[in-house]
C-alpha cells in the first residue's frame, strides 16, 4: 500500500505558516491539521478586499505574495492611508476576535495571493494555544493606536481616565462642550463683559443685529484687557470696535490636529466650530492643550514665552521627540513637515525678535528669507540652514553702510544662535551671514534677473534653492515683491526653463536596467540609496519648473502639484500617483531619520534597500517609475530639437 | 487487457453527471479539479502514468484540504528514468498501487468537476488511455487548458509587463509562473505542479479581461481543449 499522501497538507502552506509568528509555536501535528483548512485566493491589483463597517469577516487573510494598503475614509470622503502590509502579514484578526465587521478599508496594491484561514479554525487556535492569544493581544496593543484612530472617528469618543487622547483621533466637534454664547454687534462693551461674567466664558461670538445666526466676529478676555482697559476705551462703545473679524473657523469634523495647526499658523487662540455651515461653538488652544499632555502646542507656547534667546535652545531640541509622538499617533509625512515648519518658523520669529531687542531697531526694514526645504515647508529632522536677508534699498551711501554693518552683525548672531538651536550650517554657505546673500531688494532683483537671463550650469543650482524662498520674519512684502518679479521674469524666459528642465532630466532614474536600485558603490554610504537626491528631489524639481512656468506662487511641492492639477496642467491620474509616490518616500525618509535619532546617530537620507521589506521595495520602485512619467511630461513640454 | 463491457460503474456515474451539463452558470458555481500527471515518458504507446496530483477549486478558491496525490506502480518499471525527473524513488513506485486501483479513486475525486491542466490534452490522453484499458471507457469531465488561457491572455495584450516580451514566447508552466510573478512551487511533483497550475488558473481567470470572465461559456471559449 502506498502512503496516504493525499491527506497531507501541501508543503507550501506548512512552510509558510511555520515561518510566521505565532504559528512558529505550533507543534508539527497542529500545524499540519490547521494548514489543511486553508484556502487560496487570488486578488488582482486594485481589488477592494474589505469595506470598513460592512464586510463580515469569515476568515483571516494571510498574504502569501503581494501587498495591500489599508485606509480609512472619513465622513467628508477624505482618504487617510493607514499602512501597507506585505508577505507574511495578516488582515482581519482584530475583527474576528472582537466579532465585529471590518474596521478598515483594505485594497490590494498589487496582484495578491492570500491564504485564507477560516474564522472557526483561527478562533479555535486562539482558545487552545496560549501563545496565540498573547501574540495577537500584544500586537493589538501596538496597533491599537492605529485602529483606535478608526474606531474613534466612527463612534463618539467617551473619555476614559487612564487613556491618552489623540490629536488625530479627536474631532473638533467632539470637544465643543459649552453652549454657544453670542451677542449682537450693536451691544456695548459692558454688555459683552456682563454676558461673559454671567456665563463664565472667556469669549463671545458676535452676530449681526437682526440675524442671530450670522456670526461675524469674536470678542475674548484678551480683547477686553488690551483693547478696552489698557487704552481706556469707554465701556459704552459698541462691541463692534473691539471684536476680531472675520471669524476664523474650523469644520467640526476636522481633527484637533488640524485645528491646532490652524491656531499655530495664524497665532490665534480661538476658533469657531462650524457644522453644516452653522457655527456651533468655540474651541480654544486651552481645550486642545487639555487633551494632549505634552503637546506641540505647549512647546509652541513655551517658545513664545521665552525672554532669552538661550531659552530657545532646549526647546528646539524637543522637536524630534514631539515629532516621534506624532508619527506614533499616525501622522502623515505632510502633517509632520507642516508641524516642523510651524515650530521652526516660530523659533526663528522669537529668536529674531529678541535679537532685535538686544541690538536695537534695524536702520532699514528687512525680510529674513528662508529657502530650500524650509522655504517649501518640507523639512524633516535634519534641517540645514538656508536663509538670506533682503533689506530696503538705502537712500544714501551712509545709510547703506549702516545697514550693511547692522545686518551683517544680525546675521552672524542669528546664525550662531540657530546652530545652538540644532540647525546645522548650510554647507553651500547659502546663509544670511554670507555678504552676497544679505543685500538690498534691488540687488536681489538683479541676482534673479542674471540667473534667469544667462543660465550658467553653476548658477542653475541656485535656482533650486533660491526659487523656493518665502518670508520667515520681517517685512513680508519684500518677499512678495521678489516673487512677483521672478514670475514675470520666468514667464518670459522659456529658454531658461528649458535649461532647468534639461538639468532635471539629466539626473539618472534610480532604477537600473535590471530594476535593481542604483546604490552608492563606494564609501561611507556603500550599498545605500540617497532617498532625497534620487527619489524626492525629482518630484521637487518637476513641481518647481511647472510652477515657474505657469506662475504658481506656492513653494510647497504638494501644494504646487495640487494647483497644477486643479488648473488641468497636470493630468489628474498622474497627479494622484505623484502625490502617493512623493508622500510614501517622505514617510520612508522620516521614519528612517527617526530610527537614526533614536539610535543616537545623526539623521541622514541614506536608506539601505536591503533592509526594506519586499513591499516597501516594490512601492519604492513604483515611486521611481512615476519619476519616469514626470520626466516624459517634461520632455513633451520642453522638446529638444 | 481489452475493453470491458459494460464500463466500470465509476465511469457510468461519471458519464451521468455530465448528461445534462449546464454551461451557462457563473464560474463560482462550478468546481474545478486542477490536475497534473507524471509520466515515464511522452510516448503515448509505451509510456505510463506514475503519479497523479490534483487539487480542487470551489468558489474560485483553492481548497487545500481537497487534494489528491497518489503514485501508480507502472507495468514496466525503468528505475533510472523515473528517478531522473521526478522525486519518486523506484522503491516508492514498487510499493505503489496499480493504475486499476488508483484510477477509480481519481475519477471519484473528480466527481462533477471540470478538469483543468497545463497542456491538459496530454494528461487527458494518458488518463483516457488507461481508463479505456482498465475501466472500459473514458472520462466525461470537460477539460480546460491553462496554456490556451495563457495564450489568450497574452494575446489580449493585457499583461502587466515589465519588458519581458523578448522571452514571452515560452508557454511552459515554469516560464509563465515566472513571467506573471506567481508564487513558486517545487517542480516535478505532481501535487505541487497541480497547485502551481491552480495558481496560474486563478490568476488567469481573474486577470483575463480584467476579471470580465463570469460564465463558464466565456471561459470555455478562451481555454477549451480541442479534441
PDB file of N, CA and C in Angstrom, chain A residues 348 352 366-372 374-375 385-391 418 430-432 437 439 441 444 448 465-480 482-483:
ATOM      1  N   UNK A 348      12.306  80.842  14.939  1.00  0.00           N
ATOM      2  CA  UNK A 348      13.018  81.890  14.202  1.00  0.00           C
ATOM      3  C   UNK A 348      12.450  83.271  14.546  1.00  0.00           C
ATOM      4  N   UNK A 352      14.621  86.201  16.335  1.00  0.00           N
ATOM      5  CA  UNK A 352      14.941  87.479  15.693  1.00  0.00           C
ATOM      6  C   UNK A 352      14.304  88.646  16.453  1.00  0.00           C
ATOM      7  N   UNK A 366      13.554  95.039   6.907  1.00  0.00           N
ATOM      8  CA  UNK A 366      14.169  93.899   6.213  1.00  0.00           C
ATOM      9  C   UNK A 366      13.251  92.689   6.274  1.00  0.00           C
ATOM     10  N   UNK A 367      13.587  91.724   5.454  1.00  0.00           N
ATOM     11  CA  UNK A 367      12.850  90.460   5.482  1.00  0.00           C
ATOM     12  C   UNK A 367      13.866  89.333   5.557  1.00  0.00           C
ATOM     13  N   UNK A 368      13.674  88.452   6.526  1.00  0.00           N
ATOM     14  CA  UNK A 368      14.530  87.263   6.655  1.00  0.00           C
ATOM     15  C   UNK A 368      13.920  86.193   5.768  1.00  0.00           C
ATOM     16  N   UNK A 369      14.641  85.837   4.724  1.00  0.00           N
ATOM     17  CA  UNK A 369      14.103  84.835   3.791  1.00  0.00           C
ATOM     18  C   UNK A 369      14.537  83.454   4.215  1.00  0.00           C
ATOM     19  N   UNK A 370      13.638  82.492   4.070  1.00  0.00           N
ATOM     20  CA  UNK A 370      14.073  81.104   4.207  1.00  0.00           C
ATOM     21  C   UNK A 370      13.841  80.398   2.892  1.00  0.00           C
ATOM     22  N   UNK A 371      14.738  79.470   2.593  1.00  0.00           N
ATOM     23  CA  UNK A 371      14.746  78.882   1.254  1.00  0.00           C
ATOM     24  C   UNK A 371      14.928  77.377   1.324  1.00  0.00           C
ATOM     25  N   UNK A 372      15.085  76.766   0.171  1.00  0.00           N
ATOM     26  CA  UNK A 372      15.303  75.318   0.122  1.00  0.00           C
ATOM     27  C   UNK A 372      14.127  74.594   0.766  1.00  0.00           C
ATOM     28  N   UNK A 374      13.164  74.403   3.798  1.00  0.00           N
ATOM     29  CA  UNK A 374      12.404  75.229   4.735  1.00  0.00           C
ATOM     30  C   UNK A 374      11.446  76.135   3.982  1.00  0.00           C
ATOM     31  N   UNK A 375      11.931  76.660   2.847  1.00  0.00           N
ATOM     32  CA  UNK A 375      11.098  77.525   2.037  1.00  0.00           C
ATOM     33  C   UNK A 375       9.901  76.774   1.470  1.00  0.00           C
ATOM     34  N   UNK A 385      20.461  75.087   7.522  1.00  0.00           N
ATOM     35  CA  UNK A 385      20.010  76.463   7.371  1.00  0.00           C
ATOM     36  C   UNK A 385      20.170  76.898   5.919  1.00  0.00           C
ATOM     37  N   UNK A 386      19.114  77.447   5.381  1.00  0.00           N
ATOM     38  CA  UNK A 386      19.207  78.105   4.077  1.00  0.00           C
ATOM     39  C   UNK A 386      18.465  79.410   4.258  1.00  0.00           C
ATOM     40  N   UNK A 387      19.190  80.501   4.399  1.00  0.00           N
ATOM     41  CA  UNK A 387      18.481  81.753   4.635  1.00  0.00           C
ATOM     42  C   UNK A 387      19.228  82.924   4.022  1.00  0.00           C
ATOM     43  N   UNK A 388      18.556  84.041   4.020  1.00  0.00           N
ATOM     44  CA  UNK A 388      19.120  85.236   3.392  1.00  0.00           C
ATOM     45  C   UNK A 388      18.381  86.456   3.949  1.00  0.00           C
ATOM     46  N   UNK A 389      18.944  87.622   3.685  1.00  0.00           N
ATOM     47  CA  UNK A 389      18.271  88.850   4.135  1.00  0.00           C
ATOM     48  C   UNK A 389      18.062  89.773   2.939  1.00  0.00           C
ATOM     49  N   UNK A 390      16.840  90.293   2.845  1.00  0.00           N
ATOM     50  CA  UNK A 390      16.581  91.380   1.894  1.00  0.00           C
ATOM     51  C   UNK A 390      16.291  92.604   2.737  1.00  0.00           C
ATOM     52  N   UNK A 391      16.945  93.697   2.468  1.00  0.00           N
ATOM     53  CA  UNK A 391      16.527  94.904   3.166  1.00  0.00           C
ATOM     54  C   UNK A 391      16.180  96.002   2.172  1.00  0.00           C
ATOM     55  N   UNK A 418      21.061  79.925  15.828  1.00  0.00           N
ATOM     56  CA  UNK A 418      20.349  78.819  15.160  1.00  0.00           C
ATOM     57  C   UNK A 418      21.148  77.520  15.256  1.00  0.00           C
ATOM     58  N   UNK A 430      24.825  79.107   1.877  1.00  0.00           N
ATOM     59  CA  UNK A 430      23.685  79.928   1.499  1.00  0.00           C
ATOM     60  C   UNK A 430      23.002  80.355   2.784  1.00  0.00           C
ATOM     61  N   UNK A 431      23.601  81.380   3.375  1.00  0.00           N
ATOM     62  CA  UNK A 431      23.097  81.877   4.648  1.00  0.00           C
ATOM     63  C   UNK A 431      23.269  83.391   4.666  1.00  0.00           C
ATOM     64  N   UNK A 432      22.446  84.010   5.484  1.00  0.00           N
ATOM     65  CA  UNK A 432      22.456  85.472   5.548  1.00  0.00           C
ATOM     66  C   UNK A 432      23.822  86.021   5.956  1.00  0.00           C
ATOM     67  N   UNK A 437      24.489  87.171   0.205  1.00  0.00           N
ATOM     68  CA  UNK A 437      23.065  86.853   0.420  1.00  0.00           C
ATOM     69  C   UNK A 437      22.431  87.748   1.485  1.00  0.00           C
ATOM     70  N   UNK A 439      21.472  91.525   1.159  1.00  0.00           N
ATOM     71  CA  UNK A 439      21.527  92.625   0.208  1.00  0.00           C
ATOM     72  C   UNK A 439      20.197  93.374   0.111  1.00  0.00           C
ATOM     73  N   UNK A 441      16.886  95.033  -1.722  1.00  0.00           N
ATOM     74  CA  UNK A 441      15.934  94.439  -2.654  1.00  0.00           C
ATOM     75  C   UNK A 441      16.373  94.571  -4.112  1.00  0.00           C
ATOM     76  N   UNK A 444      18.894  92.063  -5.064  1.00  0.00           N
ATOM     77  CA  UNK A 444      18.272  90.742  -5.194  1.00  0.00           C
ATOM     78  C   UNK A 444      17.589  90.585  -6.543  1.00  0.00           C
ATOM     79  N   UNK A 448      18.361  87.697  -9.477  1.00  0.00           N
ATOM     80  CA  UNK A 448      17.370  86.830 -10.127  1.00  0.00           C
ATOM     81  C   UNK A 448      17.376  87.049 -11.639  1.00  0.00           C
ATOM     82  N   UNK A 465      17.522  76.269  -5.037  1.00  0.00           N
ATOM     83  CA  UNK A 465      17.431  76.665  -3.636  1.00  0.00           C
ATOM     84  C   UNK A 465      16.691  77.988  -3.487  1.00  0.00           C
ATOM     85  N   UNK A 466      17.105  78.973  -4.301  1.00  0.00           N
ATOM     86  CA  UNK A 466      16.580  80.321  -4.101  1.00  0.00           C
ATOM     87  C   UNK A 466      15.134  80.490  -4.552  1.00  0.00           C
ATOM     88  N   UNK A 467      14.761  79.757  -5.593  1.00  0.00           N
ATOM     89  CA  UNK A 467      13.424  79.989  -6.128  1.00  0.00           C
ATOM     90  C   UNK A 467      12.329  79.460  -5.214  1.00  0.00           C
ATOM     91  N   UNK A 468      12.699  78.699  -4.195  1.00  0.00           N
ATOM     92  CA  UNK A 468      11.701  78.214  -3.252  1.00  0.00           C
ATOM     93  C   UNK A 468      11.677  79.079  -1.990  1.00  0.00           C
ATOM     94  N   UNK A 469      11.990  80.366  -2.153  1.00  0.00           N
ATOM     95  CA  UNK A 469      12.063  81.222  -0.968  1.00  0.00           C
ATOM     96  C   UNK A 469      10.681  81.593  -0.444  1.00  0.00           C
ATOM     97  N   UNK A 470      10.643  81.927   0.833  1.00  0.00           N
ATOM     98  CA  UNK A 470       9.454  82.568   1.401  1.00  0.00           C
ATOM     99  C   UNK A 470       9.917  83.426   2.579  1.00  0.00           C
ATOM    100  N   UNK A 471       9.025  84.299   3.020  1.00  0.00           N
ATOM    101  CA  UNK A 471       9.376  85.183   4.121  1.00  0.00           C
ATOM    102  C   UNK A 471       9.341  84.410   5.430  1.00  0.00           C
ATOM    103  N   UNK A 472      10.412  84.522   6.217  1.00  0.00           N
ATOM    104  CA  UNK A 472      10.439  83.859   7.511  1.00  0.00           C
ATOM    105  C   UNK A 472      10.153  84.828   8.636  1.00  0.00           C
ATOM    106  N   UNK A 473      10.572  86.078   8.458  1.00  0.00           N
ATOM    107  CA  UNK A 473      10.390  87.070   9.506  1.00  0.00           C
ATOM    108  C   UNK A 473      10.574  88.441   8.873  1.00  0.00           C
ATOM    109  N   UNK A 474       9.888  89.426   9.453  1.00  0.00           N
ATOM    110  CA  UNK A 474      10.094  90.801   8.993  1.00  0.00           C
ATOM    111  C   UNK A 474       9.084  91.217   7.947  1.00  0.00           C
ATOM    112  N   UNK A 475       9.559  92.029   7.031  1.00  0.00           N
ATOM    113  CA  UNK A 475       8.656  92.642   6.067  1.00  0.00           C
ATOM    114  C   UNK A 475       8.327  91.677   4.926  1.00  0.00           C
ATOM    115  N   UNK A 476       7.156  91.051   5.051  1.00  0.00           N
ATOM    116  CA  UNK A 476       6.742  90.032   4.097  1.00  0.00           C
ATOM    117  C   UNK A 476       6.617  90.605   2.687  1.00  0.00           C
ATOM    118  N   UNK A 477       6.283  91.877   2.595  1.00  0.00           N
ATOM    119  CA  UNK A 477       6.027  92.452   1.267  1.00  0.00           C
ATOM    120  C   UNK A 477       7.273  92.419   0.380  1.00  0.00           C
ATOM    121  N   UNK A 478       8.479  92.403   0.999  1.00  0.00           N
ATOM    122  CA  UNK A 478       9.696  92.292   0.184  1.00  0.00           C
ATOM    123  C   UNK A 478       9.728  90.954  -0.542  1.00  0.00           C
ATOM    124  N   UNK A 479       9.360  89.912   0.191  1.00  0.00           N
ATOM    125  CA  UNK A 479       9.350  88.580  -0.418  1.00  0.00           C
ATOM    126  C   UNK A 479       8.288  88.511  -1.508  1.00  0.00           C
ATOM    127  N   UNK A 480       7.135  89.113  -1.229  1.00  0.00           N
ATOM    128  CA  UNK A 480       6.064  89.121  -2.236  1.00  0.00           C
ATOM    129  C   UNK A 480       6.506  89.829  -3.505  1.00  0.00           C
ATOM    130  N   UNK A 482       9.511  90.285  -4.578  1.00  0.00           N
ATOM    131  CA  UNK A 482      10.523  89.497  -5.280  1.00  0.00           C
ATOM    132  C   UNK A 482       9.880  88.332  -6.033  1.00  0.00           C
ATOM    133  N   UNK A 483       8.870  87.727  -5.416  1.00  0.00           N
ATOM    134  CA  UNK A 483       8.161  86.610  -6.065  1.00  0.00           C
ATOM    135  C   UNK A 483       7.492  87.093  -7.349  1.00  0.00           C
TER     136      UNK A 483
END
